[in-house]
Short mmCIF file of C-alpha atoms and ligand atoms in Angstrom, two decimals:
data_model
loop_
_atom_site.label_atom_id
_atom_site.label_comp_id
_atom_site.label_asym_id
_atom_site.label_seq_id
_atom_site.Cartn_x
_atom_site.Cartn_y
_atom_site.Cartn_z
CA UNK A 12 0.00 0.00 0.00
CA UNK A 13 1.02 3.62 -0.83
CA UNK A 14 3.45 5.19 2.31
CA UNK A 15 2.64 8.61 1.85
CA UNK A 16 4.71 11.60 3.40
CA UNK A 17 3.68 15.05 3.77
CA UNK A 18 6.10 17.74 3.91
CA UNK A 19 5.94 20.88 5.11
CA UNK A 20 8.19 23.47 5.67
CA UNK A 21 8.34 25.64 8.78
CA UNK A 22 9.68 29.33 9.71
CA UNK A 23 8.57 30.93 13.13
CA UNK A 24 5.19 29.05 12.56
CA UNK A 25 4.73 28.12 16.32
CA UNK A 26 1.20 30.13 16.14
CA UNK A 27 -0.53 27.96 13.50
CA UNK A 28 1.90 24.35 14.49
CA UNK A 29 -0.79 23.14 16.88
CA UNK A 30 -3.95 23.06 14.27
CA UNK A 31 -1.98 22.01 11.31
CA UNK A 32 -0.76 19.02 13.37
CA UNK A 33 -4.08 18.10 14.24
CA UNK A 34 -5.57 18.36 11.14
CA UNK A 35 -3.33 16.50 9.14
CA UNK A 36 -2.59 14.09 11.94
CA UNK A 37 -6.68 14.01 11.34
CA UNK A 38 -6.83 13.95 7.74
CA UNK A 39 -4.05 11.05 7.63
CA UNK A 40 -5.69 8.54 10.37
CA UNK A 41 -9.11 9.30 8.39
CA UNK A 42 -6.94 8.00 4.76
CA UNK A 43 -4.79 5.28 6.84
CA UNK A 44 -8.29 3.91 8.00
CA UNK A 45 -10.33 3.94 4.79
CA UNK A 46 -7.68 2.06 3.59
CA UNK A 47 -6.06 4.62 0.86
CA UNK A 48 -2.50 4.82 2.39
CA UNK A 49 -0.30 2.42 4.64
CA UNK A 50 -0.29 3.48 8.16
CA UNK A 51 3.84 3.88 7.92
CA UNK A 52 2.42 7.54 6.35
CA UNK A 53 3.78 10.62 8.09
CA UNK A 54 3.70 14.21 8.55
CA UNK A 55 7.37 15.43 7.87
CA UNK A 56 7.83 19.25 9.67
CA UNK A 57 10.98 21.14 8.44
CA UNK A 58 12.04 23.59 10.89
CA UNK A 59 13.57 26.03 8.37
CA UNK A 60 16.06 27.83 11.20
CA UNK A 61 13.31 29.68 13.48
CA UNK A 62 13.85 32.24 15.82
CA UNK A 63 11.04 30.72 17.83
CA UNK A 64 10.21 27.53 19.18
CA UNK A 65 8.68 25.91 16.45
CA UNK A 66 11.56 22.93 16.90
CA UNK A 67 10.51 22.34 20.17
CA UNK A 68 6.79 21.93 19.48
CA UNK A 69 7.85 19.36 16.90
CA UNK A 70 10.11 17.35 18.65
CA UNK A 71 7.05 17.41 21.21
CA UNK A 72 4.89 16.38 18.70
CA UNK A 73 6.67 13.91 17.89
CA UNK A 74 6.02 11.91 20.69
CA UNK A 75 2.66 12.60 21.50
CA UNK A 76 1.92 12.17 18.05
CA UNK A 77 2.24 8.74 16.09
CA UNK A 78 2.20 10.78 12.76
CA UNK A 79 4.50 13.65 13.20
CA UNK A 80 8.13 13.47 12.65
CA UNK A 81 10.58 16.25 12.01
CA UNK A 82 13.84 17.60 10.47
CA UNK A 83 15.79 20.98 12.17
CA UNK A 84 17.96 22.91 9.25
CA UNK A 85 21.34 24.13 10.60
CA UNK A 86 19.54 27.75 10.22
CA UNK A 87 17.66 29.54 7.95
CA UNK A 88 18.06 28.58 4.24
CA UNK A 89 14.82 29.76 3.02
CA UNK A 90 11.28 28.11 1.72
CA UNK A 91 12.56 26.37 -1.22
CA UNK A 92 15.42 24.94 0.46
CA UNK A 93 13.84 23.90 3.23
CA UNK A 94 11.14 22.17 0.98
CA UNK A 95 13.97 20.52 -1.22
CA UNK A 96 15.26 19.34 2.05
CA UNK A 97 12.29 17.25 3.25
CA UNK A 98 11.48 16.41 -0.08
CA UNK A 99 14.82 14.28 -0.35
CA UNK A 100 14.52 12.96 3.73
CA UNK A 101 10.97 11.86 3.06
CA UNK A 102 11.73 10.33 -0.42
CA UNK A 103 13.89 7.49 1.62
CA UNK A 104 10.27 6.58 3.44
CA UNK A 105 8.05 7.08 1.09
CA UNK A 106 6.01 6.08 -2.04
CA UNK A 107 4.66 9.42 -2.82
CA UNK A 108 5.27 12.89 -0.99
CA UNK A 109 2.80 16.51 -1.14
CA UNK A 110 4.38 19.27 0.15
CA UNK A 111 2.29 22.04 2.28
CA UNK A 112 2.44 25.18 3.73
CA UNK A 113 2.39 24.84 7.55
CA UNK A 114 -0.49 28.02 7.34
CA UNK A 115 -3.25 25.67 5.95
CA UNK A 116 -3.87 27.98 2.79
CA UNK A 117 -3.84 25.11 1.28
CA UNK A 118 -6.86 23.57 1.56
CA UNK A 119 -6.26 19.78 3.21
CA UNK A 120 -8.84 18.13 1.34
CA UNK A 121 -7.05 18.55 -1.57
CA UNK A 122 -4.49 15.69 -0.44
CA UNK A 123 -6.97 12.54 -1.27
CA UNK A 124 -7.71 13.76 -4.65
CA UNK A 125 -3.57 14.47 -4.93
CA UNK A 126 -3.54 10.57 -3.60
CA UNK A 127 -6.34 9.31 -6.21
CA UNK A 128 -4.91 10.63 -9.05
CA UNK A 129 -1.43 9.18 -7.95
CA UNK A 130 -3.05 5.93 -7.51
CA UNK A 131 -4.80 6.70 -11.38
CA UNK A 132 -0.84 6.58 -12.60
CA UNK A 133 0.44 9.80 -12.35
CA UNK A 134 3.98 10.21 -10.84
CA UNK A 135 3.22 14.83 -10.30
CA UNK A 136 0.02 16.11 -9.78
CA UNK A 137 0.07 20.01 -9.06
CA UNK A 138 -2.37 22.14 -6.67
CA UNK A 139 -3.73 24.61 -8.59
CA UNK A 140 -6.06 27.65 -7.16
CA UNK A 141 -9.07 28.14 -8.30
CA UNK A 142 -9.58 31.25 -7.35
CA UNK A 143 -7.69 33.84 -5.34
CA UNK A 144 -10.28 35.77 -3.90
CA UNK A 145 -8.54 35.75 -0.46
CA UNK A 146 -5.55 37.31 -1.37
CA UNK A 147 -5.26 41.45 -1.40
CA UNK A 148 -6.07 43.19 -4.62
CA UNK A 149 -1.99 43.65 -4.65
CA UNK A 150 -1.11 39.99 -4.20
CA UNK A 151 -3.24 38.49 -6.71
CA UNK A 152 -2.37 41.30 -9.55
CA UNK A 153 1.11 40.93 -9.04
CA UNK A 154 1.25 36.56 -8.78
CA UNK A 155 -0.83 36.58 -12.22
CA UNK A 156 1.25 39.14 -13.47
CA UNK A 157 4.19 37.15 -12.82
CA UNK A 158 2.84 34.01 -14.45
CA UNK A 159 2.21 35.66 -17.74
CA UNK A 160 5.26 37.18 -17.82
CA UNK A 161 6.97 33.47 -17.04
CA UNK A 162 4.89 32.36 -20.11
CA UNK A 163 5.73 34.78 -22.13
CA UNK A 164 9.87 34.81 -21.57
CA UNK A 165 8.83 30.85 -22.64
CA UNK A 166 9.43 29.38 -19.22
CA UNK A 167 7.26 26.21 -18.42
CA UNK A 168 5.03 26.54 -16.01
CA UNK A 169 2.36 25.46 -14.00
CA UNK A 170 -0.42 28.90 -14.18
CA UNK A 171 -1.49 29.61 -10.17
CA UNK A 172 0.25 26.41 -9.12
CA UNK A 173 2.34 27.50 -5.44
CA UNK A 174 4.19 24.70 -3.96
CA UNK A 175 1.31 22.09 -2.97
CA UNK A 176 2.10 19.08 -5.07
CA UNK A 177 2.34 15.29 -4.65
CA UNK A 178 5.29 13.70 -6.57
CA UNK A 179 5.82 10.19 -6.92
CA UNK A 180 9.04 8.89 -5.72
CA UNK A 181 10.94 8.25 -9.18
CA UNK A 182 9.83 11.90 -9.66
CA UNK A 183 11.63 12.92 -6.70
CA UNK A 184 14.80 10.73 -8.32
CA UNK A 185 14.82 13.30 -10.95
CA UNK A 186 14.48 16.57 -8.67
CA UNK A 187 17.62 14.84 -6.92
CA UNK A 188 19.35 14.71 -10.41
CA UNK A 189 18.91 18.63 -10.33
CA UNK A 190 21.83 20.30 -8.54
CA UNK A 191 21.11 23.58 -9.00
CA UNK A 192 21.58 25.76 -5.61
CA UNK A 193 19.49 28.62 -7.66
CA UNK A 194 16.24 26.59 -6.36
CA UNK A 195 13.00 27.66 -8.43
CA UNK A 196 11.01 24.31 -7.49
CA UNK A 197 8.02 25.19 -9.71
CA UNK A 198 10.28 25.69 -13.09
CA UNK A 199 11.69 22.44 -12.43
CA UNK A 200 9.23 20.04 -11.48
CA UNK A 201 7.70 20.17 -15.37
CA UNK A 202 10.89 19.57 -16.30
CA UNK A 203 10.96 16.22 -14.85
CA UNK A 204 8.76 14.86 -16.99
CA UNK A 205 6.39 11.61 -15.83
CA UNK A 206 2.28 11.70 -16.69
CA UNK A 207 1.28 14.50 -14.24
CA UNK A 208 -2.72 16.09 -13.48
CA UNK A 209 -3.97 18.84 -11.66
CA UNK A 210 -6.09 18.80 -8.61
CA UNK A 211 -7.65 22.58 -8.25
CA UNK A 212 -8.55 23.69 -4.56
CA UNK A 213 -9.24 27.24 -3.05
CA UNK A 214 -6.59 28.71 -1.35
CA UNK A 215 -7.64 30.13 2.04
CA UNK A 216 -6.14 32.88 4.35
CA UNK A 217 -3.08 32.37 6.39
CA UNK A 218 -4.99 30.26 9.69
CA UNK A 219 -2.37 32.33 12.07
CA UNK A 220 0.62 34.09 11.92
CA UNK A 221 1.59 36.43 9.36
CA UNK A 222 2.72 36.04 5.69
CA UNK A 223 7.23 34.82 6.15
CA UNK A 224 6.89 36.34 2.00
CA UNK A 225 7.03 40.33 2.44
CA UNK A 226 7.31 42.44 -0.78
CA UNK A 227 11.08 42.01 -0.79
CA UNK A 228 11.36 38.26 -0.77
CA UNK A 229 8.59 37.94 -3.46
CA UNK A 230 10.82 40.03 -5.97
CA UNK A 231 13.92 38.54 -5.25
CA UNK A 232 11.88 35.20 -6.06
CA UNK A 233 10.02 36.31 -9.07
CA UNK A 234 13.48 37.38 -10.23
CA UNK A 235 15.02 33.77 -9.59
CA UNK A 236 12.55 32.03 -11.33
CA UNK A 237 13.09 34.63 -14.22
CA UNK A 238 16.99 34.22 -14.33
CA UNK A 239 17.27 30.55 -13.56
CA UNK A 240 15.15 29.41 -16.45
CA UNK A 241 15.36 31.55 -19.24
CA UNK A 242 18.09 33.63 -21.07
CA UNK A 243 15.58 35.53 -22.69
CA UNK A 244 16.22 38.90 -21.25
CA UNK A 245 20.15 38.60 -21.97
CA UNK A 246 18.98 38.32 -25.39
CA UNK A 247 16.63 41.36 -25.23
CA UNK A 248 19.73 43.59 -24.30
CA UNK A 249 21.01 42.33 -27.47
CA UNK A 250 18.60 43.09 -29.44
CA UNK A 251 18.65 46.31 -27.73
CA UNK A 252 22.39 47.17 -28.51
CA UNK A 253 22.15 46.44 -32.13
CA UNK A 254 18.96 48.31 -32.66
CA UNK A 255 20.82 50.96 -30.30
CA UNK A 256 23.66 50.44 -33.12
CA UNK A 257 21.20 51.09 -35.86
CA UNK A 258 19.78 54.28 -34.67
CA UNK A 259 23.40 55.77 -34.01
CA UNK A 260 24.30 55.17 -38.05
CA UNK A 261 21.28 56.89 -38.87
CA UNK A 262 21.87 59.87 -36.47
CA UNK A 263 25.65 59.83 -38.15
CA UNK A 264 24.11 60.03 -41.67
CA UNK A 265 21.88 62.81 -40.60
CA UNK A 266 24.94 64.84 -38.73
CA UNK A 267 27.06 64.31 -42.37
CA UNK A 268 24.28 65.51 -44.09
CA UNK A 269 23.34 68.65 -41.91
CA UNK A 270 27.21 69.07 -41.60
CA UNK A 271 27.68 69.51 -45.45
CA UNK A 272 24.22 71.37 -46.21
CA UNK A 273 25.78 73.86 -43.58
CA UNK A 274 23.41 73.28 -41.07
CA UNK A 275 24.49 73.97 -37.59
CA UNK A 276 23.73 71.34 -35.40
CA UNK A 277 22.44 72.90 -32.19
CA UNK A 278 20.44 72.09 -29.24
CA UNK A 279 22.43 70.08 -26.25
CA UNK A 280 19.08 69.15 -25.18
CA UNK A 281 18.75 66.82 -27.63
CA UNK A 282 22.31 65.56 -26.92
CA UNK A 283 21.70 65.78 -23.15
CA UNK A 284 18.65 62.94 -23.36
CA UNK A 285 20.38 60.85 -25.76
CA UNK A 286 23.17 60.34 -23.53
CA UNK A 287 21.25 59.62 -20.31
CA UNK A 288 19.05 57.32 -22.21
CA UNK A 289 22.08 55.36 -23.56
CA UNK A 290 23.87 55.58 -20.46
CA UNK A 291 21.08 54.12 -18.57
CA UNK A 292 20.27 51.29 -21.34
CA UNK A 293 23.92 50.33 -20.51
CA UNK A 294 24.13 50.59 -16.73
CA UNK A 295 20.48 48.52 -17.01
CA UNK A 296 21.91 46.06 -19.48
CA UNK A 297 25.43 45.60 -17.44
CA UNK A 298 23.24 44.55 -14.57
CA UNK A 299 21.04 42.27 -16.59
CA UNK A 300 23.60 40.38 -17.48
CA UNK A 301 26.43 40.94 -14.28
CA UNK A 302 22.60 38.83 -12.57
CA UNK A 303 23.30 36.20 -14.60
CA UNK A 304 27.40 35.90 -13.77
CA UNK A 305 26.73 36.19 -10.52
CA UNK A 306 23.82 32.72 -10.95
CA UNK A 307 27.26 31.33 -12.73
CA UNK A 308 29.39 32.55 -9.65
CA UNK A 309 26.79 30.75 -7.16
CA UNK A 310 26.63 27.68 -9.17
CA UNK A 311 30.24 26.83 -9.65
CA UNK A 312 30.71 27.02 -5.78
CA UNK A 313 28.25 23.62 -5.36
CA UNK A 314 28.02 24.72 -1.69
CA UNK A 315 25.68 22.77 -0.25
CA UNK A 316 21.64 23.68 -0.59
CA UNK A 317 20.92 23.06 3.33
CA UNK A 318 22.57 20.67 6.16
CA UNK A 319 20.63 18.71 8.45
CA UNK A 320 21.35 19.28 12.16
CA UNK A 321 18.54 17.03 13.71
CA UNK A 322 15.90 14.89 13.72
CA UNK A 323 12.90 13.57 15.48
CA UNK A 324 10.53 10.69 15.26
CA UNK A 325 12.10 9.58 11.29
CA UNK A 326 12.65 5.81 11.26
CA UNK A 327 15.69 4.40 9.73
CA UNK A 328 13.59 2.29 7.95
CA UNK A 329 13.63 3.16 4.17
CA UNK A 330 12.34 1.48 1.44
N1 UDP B 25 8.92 29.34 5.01
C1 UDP B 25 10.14 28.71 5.25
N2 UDP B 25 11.30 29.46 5.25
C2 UDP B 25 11.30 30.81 5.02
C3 UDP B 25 10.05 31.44 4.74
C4 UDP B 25 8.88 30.68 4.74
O1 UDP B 25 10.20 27.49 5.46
O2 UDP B 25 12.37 31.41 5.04
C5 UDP B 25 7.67 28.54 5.01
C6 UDP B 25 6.56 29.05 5.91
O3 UDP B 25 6.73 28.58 7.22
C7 UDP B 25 5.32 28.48 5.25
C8 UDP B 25 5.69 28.49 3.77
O4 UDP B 25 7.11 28.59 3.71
O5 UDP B 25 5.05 27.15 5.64
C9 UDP B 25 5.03 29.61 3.01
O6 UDP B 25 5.26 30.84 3.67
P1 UDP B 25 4.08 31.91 3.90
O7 UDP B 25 2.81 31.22 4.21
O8 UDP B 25 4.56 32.88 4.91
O9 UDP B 25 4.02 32.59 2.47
P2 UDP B 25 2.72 33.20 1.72
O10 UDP B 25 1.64 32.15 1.82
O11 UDP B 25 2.37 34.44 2.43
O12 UDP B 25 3.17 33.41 0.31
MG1 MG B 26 1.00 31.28 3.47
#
């Protein structure tokens, strides 16, 4: 029978850790007994380096609890790397894994229609909101904005699909095959390959807490999901320069022209603006592509993505 794992990563989420444990503790015994998953099946909680005691509450809960079990990061390494990191621990365990926020915006009922469809063949089947009329005005604008521009810089990807997802174990094989340390886990997952389906749900508000994804976090993601899967605006700045290029020989033609018809050239206003404008295409296209040296810079290191300090209630058993 199917061992199912569900990861989900945690950052200063001791405020919402006691209902999400109980509901999927919950929402596991209720699958266990009906007879859809093997009661090996666990709850895997990443403690992605929090300030407060969200480690503590696990390792408690994973006593008191015969579902829970938990992994500490050495410290903060951020959501993606804390995801990739229980992804690969619960992988030894387990015939399929869905990964969760700890909030419960995702809505938990989703997970037995993730499970069906796994058992109808399919080795990824993504979460995908149906609607995100509890997000702010600013939030939803912004994601969809996002996605289209993904599309349209030809990126693969899932449209309004977060990180809830069940992947099959030889799926997870291939996520281990990419060693990226640029992590952008919703570009690569299609990349994978395998049948995959879609399982929609509403996304809900944040159950406690507040949002660990301020303004400043979301760009710098956006941005790494831009630059790690598409070389599309490097191009653009090339296509810039040359038509850049273009305009300059005509502007010489025109000076040789005026020069000889004995036309003054004056106006430094003109002059002024075109030099600004270039100068700023360049400082803007310097930085476009010094973003992508500096991926190259990261990648060539291989540090490590995240290092395990501790664990709580994983068996060594693996299958
Ligand atoms: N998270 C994490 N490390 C971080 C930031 C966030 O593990 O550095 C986790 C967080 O605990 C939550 C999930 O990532 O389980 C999504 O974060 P959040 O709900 O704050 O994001 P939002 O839903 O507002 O986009
Ligand atoms: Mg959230």
């Amino acid at each position: 029978m199917t061992v199912l794992y569900l990861v989900i990563p945690c950052y200063n989420e001791s405020e919402v850790l006691p209902e999400t444990v109980s509901r999927l503790d919950q929402i596991l015994e209720g699958m266990v007994k009906s007879g859809k998953i093997d009661k090996k099946s666990r709850a895997l909680y990443v403690n992605d380096g929090s300030k407060d005691n969200t480690w503590e509450l696990i390792k408690g809960y994973s006593e008191t609890s015969p579902w829970t079990c938990g992994l500490c990061l050495s410290r903060n390494r951020g959501h993606q790397n804390a995801l990739l990191a229980g992804l690969m621990e619960a992988k030894k365990h387990a015939d399929a894994v869905i990964s969760l926020d700890a909030d419960l915006q995702d809505d938990v009922n989703a997970i037995e229609k993730m499970v069906d469809a796994f058992h109808a063949g399919n080795d990824i089947v993504y979460g995908v909101r149906s609607s995100r009329e509890k997000d702010t005005w600013f939030k939803k604008t912004t994601a969809e904005g996002f996605y289209h521009v993904m599309k349209f810089l030809g990126v693969e990807i899932v449209f309004n699909h977060a990180d809830y997802r069940l992947m099959s174990r030889r799926a997870l094989d291939g996520l281990e095959e990419f060693d990226e340390v640029n992590l952008f886990l919703r570009g690569i997952i299609p990349q994978i390959g395998y049948p995959s389906a879609t399982v929609t749900y509403e996304r809900g508000e944040r159950f406690a807490g507040e949002s660990k994804y301020p303004l400043k976090k979301m760009l710098a993601f956006a941005f790494e999901g831009i630059t790690s899967f598409t070389i599309k605006p490097i191009r653009f700045v090339t296509t810039l320069g040359a038509f850049a290029f273009m305009v300059s020989l005509v502007m010489l033609v025109y000076c040789l022209v005026s020069y000889i018809t004995g036309n003054v050239v004056s106006g430094w206003a003109s002059l002024g603006v075109s030099i600004w404008a270039l100068g700023g295409l360049q400082i803007l296209s310097l930085g476009v592509i010094g973003e992508y040296i500096g991926k190259i810079y990261l990648e060539t290191k291989h540090r490590p993505r995240y290092i395990v300090k501790e664990t709580a209630g994983i068996s060594d058993e693996s299958v």
